[in-house]
Structures are given as structure tokens and as C-alpha cells.
XYZ file of C-alpha atoms in Angstrom:
199
model
C -7.085 19.061 23.996
C -5.019 18.274 27.076
C -1.834 17.330 25.193
C 1.362 16.864 27.142
C 4.865 17.109 25.825
C 5.064 17.350 22.052
C 8.427 19.093 22.515
C 6.616 22.198 23.730
C 4.557 22.485 20.551
C 1.258 20.621 20.998
C -0.724 19.791 17.853
C -3.790 21.875 17.148
C -5.978 19.009 15.935
C -6.368 15.265 16.287
C -5.336 14.842 12.631
C -2.120 16.748 13.252
C -1.377 14.569 16.291
C -1.822 11.444 14.143
C 0.416 12.903 11.435
C 3.171 13.814 13.891
C 3.210 10.342 15.433
C 3.452 8.835 11.933
C 6.296 11.235 11.109
C 8.052 10.271 14.365
C 7.708 6.576 13.497
C 9.063 7.226 10.001
C 12.085 9.027 11.477
C 12.771 6.090 13.816
C 12.481 3.579 10.972
C 14.832 5.619 8.807
C 17.369 5.872 11.627
C 17.438 2.381 13.174
C 15.215 0.154 11.013
C 12.149 -1.917 11.739
C 13.719 -4.482 14.062
C 14.991 -1.826 16.477
C 11.960 0.490 16.449
C 9.644 0.260 19.448
C 6.581 2.176 20.522
C 8.707 3.809 23.226
C 11.119 5.044 20.540
C 8.242 6.546 18.572
C 6.907 8.275 21.692
C 10.336 9.693 22.529
C 10.796 10.922 18.953
C 7.420 12.688 19.086
C 8.198 14.122 22.528
C 5.253 12.444 24.250
C 4.568 9.569 26.644
C 3.616 6.063 25.555
C 0.121 6.743 26.957
C -0.254 9.674 24.569
C 0.674 7.466 21.626
C -1.844 4.842 22.793
C -4.521 7.542 22.704
C -4.108 7.630 18.914
C -2.873 4.141 18.009
C -3.633 0.832 19.800
C -0.107 -0.480 19.190
C 3.066 -0.355 17.119
C 1.619 -2.442 14.286
C -1.154 0.134 13.847
C 1.458 2.868 13.564
C 3.370 0.770 11.036
C 0.222 0.319 8.973
C -0.334 4.093 8.995
C 3.278 4.680 7.894
C 2.868 2.110 5.122
C -0.400 3.559 3.861
C 1.086 7.054 3.878
C 3.390 5.765 1.128
C 0.517 4.673 -1.120
C 0.181 7.951 -3.037
C 3.820 8.019 -4.098
C 3.701 4.326 -5.012
C 0.532 4.869 -7.066
C 2.275 7.623 -9.030
C 5.181 5.340 -9.899
C 2.841 2.541 -10.937
C 0.980 4.959 -13.233
C 4.293 5.883 -14.867
C 5.165 2.201 -15.294
C 1.815 1.441 -16.946
C 1.882 4.508 -19.211
C 3.544 2.576 -22.050
C 1.058 -0.324 -22.010
C -0.662 -0.775 -25.355
C -3.648 -2.860 -24.292
C -5.941 -3.487 -21.332
C -4.591 -7.034 -20.927
C -1.008 -5.768 -20.879
C -1.892 -3.092 -18.291
C -3.511 -5.728 -16.066
C -0.503 -8.034 -16.242
C 2.014 -5.241 -15.722
C 0.160 -3.862 -12.698
C 0.454 -7.223 -10.921
C 4.105 -7.724 -11.915
C 4.985 -4.187 -10.770
C 3.292 -4.665 -7.389
C 4.767 -8.125 -6.731
C 8.301 -7.017 -7.615
C 8.192 -3.561 -6.005
C 6.234 -3.744 -2.740
C 8.651 -6.004 -0.783
C 11.457 -3.483 -1.344
C 9.389 -0.367 -0.664
C 10.857 1.435 2.341
C 7.438 1.933 3.965
C 4.782 0.110 1.946
C 6.575 -3.217 2.410
C 6.950 -2.696 6.163
C 4.121 -4.886 7.308
C 5.152 -7.808 5.144
C 8.599 -7.633 6.743
C 7.079 -7.216 10.193
C 5.040 -10.369 9.781
C 1.859 -8.342 9.965
C 0.438 -9.713 6.743
C -3.152 -9.544 7.993
C -2.813 -5.854 8.767
C -1.183 -5.250 5.394
C -3.974 -7.161 3.671
C -6.633 -5.172 5.535
C -5.021 -1.991 4.250
C -4.736 -3.148 0.639
C -7.996 -5.092 0.373
C -10.311 -2.181 1.177
C -12.713 0.036 -0.750
C -10.282 2.959 -0.427
C -7.489 0.906 -1.985
C -9.787 -0.276 -4.770
C -10.574 3.379 -5.495
C -6.828 4.097 -5.725
C -6.441 1.133 -8.041
C -9.326 2.279 -10.225
C -7.763 5.734 -10.456
C -4.445 4.232 -11.577
C -6.189 2.128 -14.230
C -8.279 5.091 -15.399
C -5.070 7.020 -16.085
C -3.547 4.239 -18.217
C -3.814 5.334 -21.877
C -5.805 2.339 -23.129
C -9.389 2.201 -24.404
C -11.126 0.531 -21.474
C -14.572 0.925 -23.015
C -13.445 -1.159 -26.013
C -13.056 -4.165 -23.690
C -16.315 -3.607 -21.822
C -14.898 -1.681 -18.855
C -17.222 1.300 -19.092
C -18.067 2.468 -15.579
C -16.261 3.418 -12.369
C -17.763 0.281 -10.844
C -16.168 -1.803 -13.611
C -12.760 -0.217 -12.970
C -13.065 -0.779 -9.218
C -13.998 -4.408 -9.835
C -10.982 -4.915 -12.086
C -8.752 -3.146 -9.546
C -10.061 -5.460 -6.808
C -9.308 -8.602 -8.837
C -5.784 -7.384 -9.670
C -5.051 -6.351 -6.076
C -6.259 -9.675 -4.735
C -4.007 -11.375 -7.270
C -0.877 -9.482 -6.289
C -1.597 -9.925 -2.577
C -1.857 -13.671 -3.144
C 1.472 -13.774 -4.997
C 3.116 -11.647 -2.284
C 1.880 -13.761 0.613
C 2.117 -17.165 -1.062
C 4.887 -17.066 -3.695
C 5.050 -19.785 -6.321
C 7.543 -22.612 -5.876
C 9.786 -22.368 -7.747
C 9.457 -18.589 -7.911
C 7.979 -17.211 -11.111
C 10.091 -14.894 -13.211
C 8.552 -11.578 -14.279
C 7.876 -13.057 -17.730
C 6.365 -16.175 -16.179
C 4.019 -14.060 -14.067
C 3.061 -11.950 -17.102
C 2.321 -15.072 -19.123
C 0.143 -16.540 -16.354
C -1.930 -13.377 -15.948
C -2.291 -12.769 -19.680
C -3.416 -16.368 -20.160
C -6.133 -16.309 -17.511
C -7.081 -12.637 -17.064
C -6.313 -11.445 -20.595
C -9.325 -13.111 -22.269
C -11.678 -11.063 -20.067
C -10.050 -7.874 -21.369
C -10.354 -8.414 -25.091
C -13.042 -6.604 -27.014
């Protein structure tokens, strides 16, 4: 594949090259933080030239998005645990938004693009069919009777996931003034989304 550098151990596939650049970026972020991480730092960490990095990613913000999205699986697992004690569909909907709004800004990788001012890139990553599928999977694993409230198909779950994700993205990008407490946010969502999730 014509790879140069890679600390003497070139990747065997394009996917591996992507993964190793993401791992290099993660190492840089862990060591010096977002403000001091540059594309040159990522290239040096991976043992390649900047041109090699550009072959796989158009720029640093694209690498940051890849690092952020690599953290989705772990985040999804923690959200599932948080929602496991919900007793109703309406409660699960409200708690999913509260969990996302309160957790994402402090996530070491998932919150990166918000901190980097790359909100559009973050939104593109979250507001996508792949993300809606993740959201539907999380909701499917919540121990509530979705069919009792008319959510009976995968399409229904993906639609609900899309609405909830668009809600939490809105609250993340345009916080209320004054800021809503967790209970205030729960009350708002239960009041306006809850009625759609009652049998």
C-alpha cells in the first residue's frame, strides 16, 4: 500500500491505518489536551508524515470526530445502565435526554467537538441513521413495555430515538437561560413528550 514510516510497522489494511491514526490522536489528547494537539502531533505520534495523515483524514477536526465517535459504544453501555431502573416509557425518554445533556460535555472524547467549537461536525455525527440505530438499540434494551405505548417496530424505536437525540442536541447547543436543573429538564420532557408514550 505504499505506506511510509509507521514506526517501522506499516498497517496491513486501510482500516488499520485509520484505527492507528485515531489511537495516536487519542494518545496526544490524553497527554497534552485538546488545545495543544495539532495534526503534526498526531502524525508524529503515529510515526508518519502529515501527508500520510491527510490521505486518511481531511483535517484535525475529522480526526477529532473519529475519536469522539469511537467513544459512542462505551457511552451507550453506560446510558443503558442508567435507564435500566426506569419504570415507564415516558421516564426512559426523559432520563435519556437528561443523561445525555449532563454527561456528554464532560466525556473525555465524546464531548471533544463541543469543546473544539466543531458543533456542526458533532451534530453530523449524532444526527445520523447510524446514531439513530444506536439509540434504538439502547431503548430496546430498557426493561419497559414499549408495545404497550404503541412503539411496536424497529422503525418506531428509531423514530423515538431520533426525536430524543434531536432534543438533547438542542439542549447541548442552545442551553436554557437560566439553565434548567435536572428535575426541570425531566419535568419539561415528561410534560411534552410523555403524553405520546402513554398507552
